[in-house]
PDB file of C-alpha atoms in Angstrom:
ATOM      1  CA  UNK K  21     -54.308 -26.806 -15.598  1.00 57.00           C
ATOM      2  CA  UNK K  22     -52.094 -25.982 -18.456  1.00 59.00           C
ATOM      3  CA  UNK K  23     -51.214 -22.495 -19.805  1.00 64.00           C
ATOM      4  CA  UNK K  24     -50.494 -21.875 -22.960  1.00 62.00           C
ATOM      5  CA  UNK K  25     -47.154 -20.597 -23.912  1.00 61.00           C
ATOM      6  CA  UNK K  26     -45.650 -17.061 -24.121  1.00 61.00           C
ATOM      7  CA  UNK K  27     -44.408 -16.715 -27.643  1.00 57.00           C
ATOM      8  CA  UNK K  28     -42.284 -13.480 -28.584  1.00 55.00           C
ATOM      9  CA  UNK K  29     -44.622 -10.855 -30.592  1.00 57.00           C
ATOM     10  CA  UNK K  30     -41.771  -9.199 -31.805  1.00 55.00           C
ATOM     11  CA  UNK K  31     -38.638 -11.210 -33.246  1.00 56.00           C
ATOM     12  CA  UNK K  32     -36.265  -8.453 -33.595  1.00 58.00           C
ATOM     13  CA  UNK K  33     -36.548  -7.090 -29.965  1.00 54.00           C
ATOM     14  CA  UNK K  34     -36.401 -10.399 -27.562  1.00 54.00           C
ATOM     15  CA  UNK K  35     -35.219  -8.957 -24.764  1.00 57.00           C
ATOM     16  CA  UNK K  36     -37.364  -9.782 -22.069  1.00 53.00           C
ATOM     17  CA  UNK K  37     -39.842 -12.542 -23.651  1.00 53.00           C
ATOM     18  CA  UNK K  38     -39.994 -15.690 -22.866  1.00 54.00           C
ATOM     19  CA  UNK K  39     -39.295 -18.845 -25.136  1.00 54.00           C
ATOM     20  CA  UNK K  40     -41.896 -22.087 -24.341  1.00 57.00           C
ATOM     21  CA  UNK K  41     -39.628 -23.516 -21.740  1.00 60.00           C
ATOM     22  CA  UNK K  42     -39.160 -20.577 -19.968  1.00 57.00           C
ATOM     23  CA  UNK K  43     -35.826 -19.727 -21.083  1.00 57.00           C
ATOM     24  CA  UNK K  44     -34.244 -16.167 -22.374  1.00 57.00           C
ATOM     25  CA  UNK K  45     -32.613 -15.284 -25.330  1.00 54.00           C
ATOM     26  CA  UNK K  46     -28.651 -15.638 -24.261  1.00 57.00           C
ATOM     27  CA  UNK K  47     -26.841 -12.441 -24.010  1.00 59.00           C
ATOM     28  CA  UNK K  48     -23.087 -11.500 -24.696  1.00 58.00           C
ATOM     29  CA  UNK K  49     -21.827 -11.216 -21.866  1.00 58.00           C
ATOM     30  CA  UNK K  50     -18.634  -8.884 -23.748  1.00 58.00           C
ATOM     31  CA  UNK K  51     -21.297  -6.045 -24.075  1.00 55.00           C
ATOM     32  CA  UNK K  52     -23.440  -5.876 -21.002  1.00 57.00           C
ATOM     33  CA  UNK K  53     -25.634  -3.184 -20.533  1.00 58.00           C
ATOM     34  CA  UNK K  54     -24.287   0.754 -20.274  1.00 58.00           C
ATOM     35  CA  UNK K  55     -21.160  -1.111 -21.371  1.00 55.00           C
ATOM     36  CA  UNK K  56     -19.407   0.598 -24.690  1.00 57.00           C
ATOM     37  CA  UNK K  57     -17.883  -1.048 -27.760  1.00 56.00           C
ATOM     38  CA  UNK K  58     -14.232  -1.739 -27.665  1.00 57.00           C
ATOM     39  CA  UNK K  59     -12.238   0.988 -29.527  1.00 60.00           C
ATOM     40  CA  UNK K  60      -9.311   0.833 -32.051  1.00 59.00           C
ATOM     41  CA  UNK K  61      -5.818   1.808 -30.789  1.00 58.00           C
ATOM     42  CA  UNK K  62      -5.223   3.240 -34.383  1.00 58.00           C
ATOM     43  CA  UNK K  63      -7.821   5.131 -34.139  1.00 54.00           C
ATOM     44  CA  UNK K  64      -7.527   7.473 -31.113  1.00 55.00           C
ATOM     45  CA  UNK K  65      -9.578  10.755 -29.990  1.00 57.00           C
ATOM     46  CA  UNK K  66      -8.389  13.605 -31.666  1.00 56.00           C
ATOM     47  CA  UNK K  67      -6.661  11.984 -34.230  1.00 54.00           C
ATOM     48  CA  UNK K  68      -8.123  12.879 -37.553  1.00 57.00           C
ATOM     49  CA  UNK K  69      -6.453  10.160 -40.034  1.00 55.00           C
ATOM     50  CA  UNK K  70      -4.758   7.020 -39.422  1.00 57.00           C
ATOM     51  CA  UNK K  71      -1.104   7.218 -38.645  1.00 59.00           C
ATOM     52  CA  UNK K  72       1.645   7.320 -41.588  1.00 61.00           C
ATOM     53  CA  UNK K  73      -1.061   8.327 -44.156  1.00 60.00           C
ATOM     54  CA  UNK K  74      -0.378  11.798 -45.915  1.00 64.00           C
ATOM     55  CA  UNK K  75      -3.167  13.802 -46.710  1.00 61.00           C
ATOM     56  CA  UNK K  76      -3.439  17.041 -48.977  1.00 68.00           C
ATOM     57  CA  UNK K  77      -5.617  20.354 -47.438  1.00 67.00           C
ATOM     58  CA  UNK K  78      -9.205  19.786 -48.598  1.00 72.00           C
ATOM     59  CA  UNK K  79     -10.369  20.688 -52.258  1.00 73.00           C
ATOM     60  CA  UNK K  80     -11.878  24.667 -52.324  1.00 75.00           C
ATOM     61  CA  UNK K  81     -14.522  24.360 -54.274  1.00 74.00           C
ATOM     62  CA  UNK K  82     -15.821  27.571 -56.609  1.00 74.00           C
ATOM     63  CA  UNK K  83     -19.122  28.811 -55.790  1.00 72.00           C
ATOM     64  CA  UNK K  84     -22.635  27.223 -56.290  1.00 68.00           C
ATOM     65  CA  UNK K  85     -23.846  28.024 -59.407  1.00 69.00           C
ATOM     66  CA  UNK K  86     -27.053  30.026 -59.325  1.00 68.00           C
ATOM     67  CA  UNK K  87     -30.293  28.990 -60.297  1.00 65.00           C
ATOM     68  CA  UNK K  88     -33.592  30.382 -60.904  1.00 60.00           C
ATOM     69  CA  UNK K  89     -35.514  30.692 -57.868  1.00 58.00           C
ATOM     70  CA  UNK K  90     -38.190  27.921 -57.533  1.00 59.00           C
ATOM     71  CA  UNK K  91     -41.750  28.458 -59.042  1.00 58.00           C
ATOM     72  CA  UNK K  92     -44.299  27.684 -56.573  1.00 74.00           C
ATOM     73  CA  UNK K  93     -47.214  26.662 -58.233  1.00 83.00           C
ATOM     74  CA  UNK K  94     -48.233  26.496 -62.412  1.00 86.00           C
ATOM     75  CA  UNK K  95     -47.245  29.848 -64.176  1.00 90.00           C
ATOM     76  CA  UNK K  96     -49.692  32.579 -64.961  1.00 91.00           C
ATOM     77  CA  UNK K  97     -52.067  31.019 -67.751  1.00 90.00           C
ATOM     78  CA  UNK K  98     -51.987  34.954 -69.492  1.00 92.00           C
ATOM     79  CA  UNK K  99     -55.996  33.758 -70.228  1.00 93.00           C
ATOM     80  CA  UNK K 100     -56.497  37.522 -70.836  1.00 94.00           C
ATOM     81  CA  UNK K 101     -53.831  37.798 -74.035  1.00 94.00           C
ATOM     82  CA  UNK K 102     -56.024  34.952 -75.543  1.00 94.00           C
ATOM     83  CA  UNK K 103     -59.104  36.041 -75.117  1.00 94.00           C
ATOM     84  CA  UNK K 104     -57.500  39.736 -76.710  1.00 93.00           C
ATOM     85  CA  UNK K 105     -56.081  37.473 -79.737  1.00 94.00           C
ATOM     86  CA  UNK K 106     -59.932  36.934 -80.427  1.00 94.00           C
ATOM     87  CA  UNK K 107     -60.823  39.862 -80.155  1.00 94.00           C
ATOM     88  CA  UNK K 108     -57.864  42.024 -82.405  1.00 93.00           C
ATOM     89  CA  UNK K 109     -57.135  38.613 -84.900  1.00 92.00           C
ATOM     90  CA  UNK K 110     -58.696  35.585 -84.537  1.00 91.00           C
ATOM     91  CA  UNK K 111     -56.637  33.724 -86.639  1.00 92.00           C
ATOM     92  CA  UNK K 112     -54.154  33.547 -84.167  1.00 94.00           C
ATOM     93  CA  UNK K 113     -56.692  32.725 -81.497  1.00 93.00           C
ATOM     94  CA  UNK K 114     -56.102  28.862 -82.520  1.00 94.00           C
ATOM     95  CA  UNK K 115     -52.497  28.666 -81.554  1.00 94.00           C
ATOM     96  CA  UNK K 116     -53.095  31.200 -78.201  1.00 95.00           C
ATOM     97  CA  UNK K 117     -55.706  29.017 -76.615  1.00 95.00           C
ATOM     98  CA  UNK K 118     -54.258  25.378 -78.279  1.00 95.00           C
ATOM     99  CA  UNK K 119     -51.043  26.488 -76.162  1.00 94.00           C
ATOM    100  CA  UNK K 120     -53.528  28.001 -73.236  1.00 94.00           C
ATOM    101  CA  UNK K 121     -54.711  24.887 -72.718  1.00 94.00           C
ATOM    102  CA  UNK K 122     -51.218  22.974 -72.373  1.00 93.00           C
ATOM    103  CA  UNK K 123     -49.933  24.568 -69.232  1.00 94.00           C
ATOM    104  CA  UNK K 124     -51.942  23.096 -66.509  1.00 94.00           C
ATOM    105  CA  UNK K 125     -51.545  19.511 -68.115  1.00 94.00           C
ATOM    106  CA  UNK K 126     -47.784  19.833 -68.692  1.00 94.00           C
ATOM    107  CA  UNK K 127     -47.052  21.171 -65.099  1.00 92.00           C
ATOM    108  CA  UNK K 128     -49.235  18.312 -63.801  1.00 92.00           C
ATOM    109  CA  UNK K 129     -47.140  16.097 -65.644  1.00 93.00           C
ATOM    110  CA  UNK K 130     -43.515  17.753 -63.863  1.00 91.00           C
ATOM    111  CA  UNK K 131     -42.910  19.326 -66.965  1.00 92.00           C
ATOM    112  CA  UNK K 132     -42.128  22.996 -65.634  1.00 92.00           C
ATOM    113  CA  UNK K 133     -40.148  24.453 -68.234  1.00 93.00           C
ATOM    114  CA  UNK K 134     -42.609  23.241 -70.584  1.00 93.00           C
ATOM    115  CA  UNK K 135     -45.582  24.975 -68.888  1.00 94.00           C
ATOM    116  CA  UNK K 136     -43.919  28.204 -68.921  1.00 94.00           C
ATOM    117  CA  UNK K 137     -43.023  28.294 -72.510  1.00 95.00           C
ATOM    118  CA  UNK K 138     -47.052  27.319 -72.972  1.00 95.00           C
ATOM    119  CA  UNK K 139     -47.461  30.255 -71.051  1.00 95.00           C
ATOM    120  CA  UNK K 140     -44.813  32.901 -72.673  1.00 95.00           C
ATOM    121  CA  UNK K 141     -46.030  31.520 -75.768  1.00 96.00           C
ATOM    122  CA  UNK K 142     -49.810  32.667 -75.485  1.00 96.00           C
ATOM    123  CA  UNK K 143     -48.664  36.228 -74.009  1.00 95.00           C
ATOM    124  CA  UNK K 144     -46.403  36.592 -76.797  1.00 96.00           C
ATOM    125  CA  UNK K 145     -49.263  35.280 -79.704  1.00 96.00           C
ATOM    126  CA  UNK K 146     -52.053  37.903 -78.278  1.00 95.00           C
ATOM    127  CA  UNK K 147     -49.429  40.590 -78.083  1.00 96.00           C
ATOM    128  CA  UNK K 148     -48.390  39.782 -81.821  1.00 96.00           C
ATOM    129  CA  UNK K 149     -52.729  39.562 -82.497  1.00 96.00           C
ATOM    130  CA  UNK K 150     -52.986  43.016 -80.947  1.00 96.00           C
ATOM    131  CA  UNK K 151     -49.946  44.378 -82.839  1.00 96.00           C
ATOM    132  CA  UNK K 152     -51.246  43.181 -86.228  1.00 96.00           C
ATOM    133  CA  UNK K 153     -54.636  44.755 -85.324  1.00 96.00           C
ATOM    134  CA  UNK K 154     -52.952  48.307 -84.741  1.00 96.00           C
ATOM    135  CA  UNK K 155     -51.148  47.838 -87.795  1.00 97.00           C
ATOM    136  CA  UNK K 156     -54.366  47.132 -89.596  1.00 96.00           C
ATOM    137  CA  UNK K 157     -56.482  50.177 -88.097  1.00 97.00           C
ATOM    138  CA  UNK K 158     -53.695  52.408 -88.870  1.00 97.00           C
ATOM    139  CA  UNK K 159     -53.356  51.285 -92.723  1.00 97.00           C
ATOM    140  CA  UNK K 160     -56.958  51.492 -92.396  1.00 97.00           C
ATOM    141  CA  UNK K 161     -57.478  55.041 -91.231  1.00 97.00           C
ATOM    142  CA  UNK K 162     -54.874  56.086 -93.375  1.00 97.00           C
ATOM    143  CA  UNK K 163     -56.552  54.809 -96.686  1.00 97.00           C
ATOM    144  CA  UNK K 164     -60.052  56.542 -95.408  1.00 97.00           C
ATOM    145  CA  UNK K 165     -57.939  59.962 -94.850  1.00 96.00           C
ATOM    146  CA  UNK K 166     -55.732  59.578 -98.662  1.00 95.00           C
ATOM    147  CA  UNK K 167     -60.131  58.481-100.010  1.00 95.00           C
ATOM    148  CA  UNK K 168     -61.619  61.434 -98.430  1.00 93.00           C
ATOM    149  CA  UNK K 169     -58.769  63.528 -99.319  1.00 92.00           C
ATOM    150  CA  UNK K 170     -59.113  62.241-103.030  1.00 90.00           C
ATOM    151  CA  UNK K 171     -62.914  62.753-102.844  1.00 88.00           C
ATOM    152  CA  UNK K 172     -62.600  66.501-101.969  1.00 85.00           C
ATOM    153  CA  UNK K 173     -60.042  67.430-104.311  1.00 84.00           C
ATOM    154  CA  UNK K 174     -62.075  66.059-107.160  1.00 80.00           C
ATOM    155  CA  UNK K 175     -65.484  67.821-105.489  1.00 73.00           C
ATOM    156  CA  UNK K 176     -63.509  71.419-106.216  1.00 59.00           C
ATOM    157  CA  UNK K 177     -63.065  71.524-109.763  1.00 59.00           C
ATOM    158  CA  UNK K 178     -67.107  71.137-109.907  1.00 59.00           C
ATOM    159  CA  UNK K 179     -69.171  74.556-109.943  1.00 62.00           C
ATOM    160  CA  UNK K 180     -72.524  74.261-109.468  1.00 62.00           C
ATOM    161  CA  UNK K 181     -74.868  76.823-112.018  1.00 59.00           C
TER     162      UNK K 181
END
């Protein structure tokens, strides 16, 4: 009865399987086991460089420079400023929710810095929407106050009979 062969199942560790004809991969017999590589005279323990080489102290560096702390997930999306840009001057509305809806799609992308400025840029359109609308309701009353006051300055010089 024949058996069939023991081939190694793993080439790059042989130790311990079996070629065909029964034989073992050959070992050094320099580096037996628990046995440790030879050493360098030059090189001793302790000794830092090699011998007649000058070195100078090591470089000081200055300081790391500092960084902005690292955003954690896509900046605020500041929805509410363009939903307000409707609301106080919808012509603006375009650009607030055009940049709105660039934020999540840029930081997807890895483009951080880009998705913030989407984001700065629709706080800063609905707070410019809401300033124009001030400005508008304050012209506004202020017309209707100089018209009424107009109106009942002219009323006085009438007398009724």
């Amino acid at each position: 009865m024949m058996t069939e062969p023991q081939y190694p199942t793993d080439p790059q560790d042989p130790k311990g399987q079996q070629y065909p004809s029964g034989q073992q991969y050959p070992t050094d017999p320099q580096f037996s086991a628990g046995q440790q590589y030879p050493t360098d005279p030059q090189f001793s323990a302790g000794q830092q460089y090699p011998t007649g080489q000058q070195y100078s102290a090591p470089q000081q560096y200055s300081a790391a420079p500092a960084y902005a702390t690292p955003q954690y997930g896509p900046p605020k999306s500041n929805a509410g400023w363009a939903v307000a840009s409707i609301i106080f001057f919808w012509p603006i509305a375009f650009a607030a929710f055009n940049h709105l809806h660039d934020i999540y799609p840029k930081w997807a992308m890895g483009d951080h810095q880009g998705a913030q400025y989407a984001s700065e840029r629709v706080k800063k359109l609905g707070q410019i929407s809401l300033l124009i609308a001030v400005i508008c309701w304050v012209l506004f009353i202020a017309f209707y106050v100089i018209f009424l006051v107009a109106i009942v300055s002219s009323v006085d010089s009438y007398t009724y009979n």
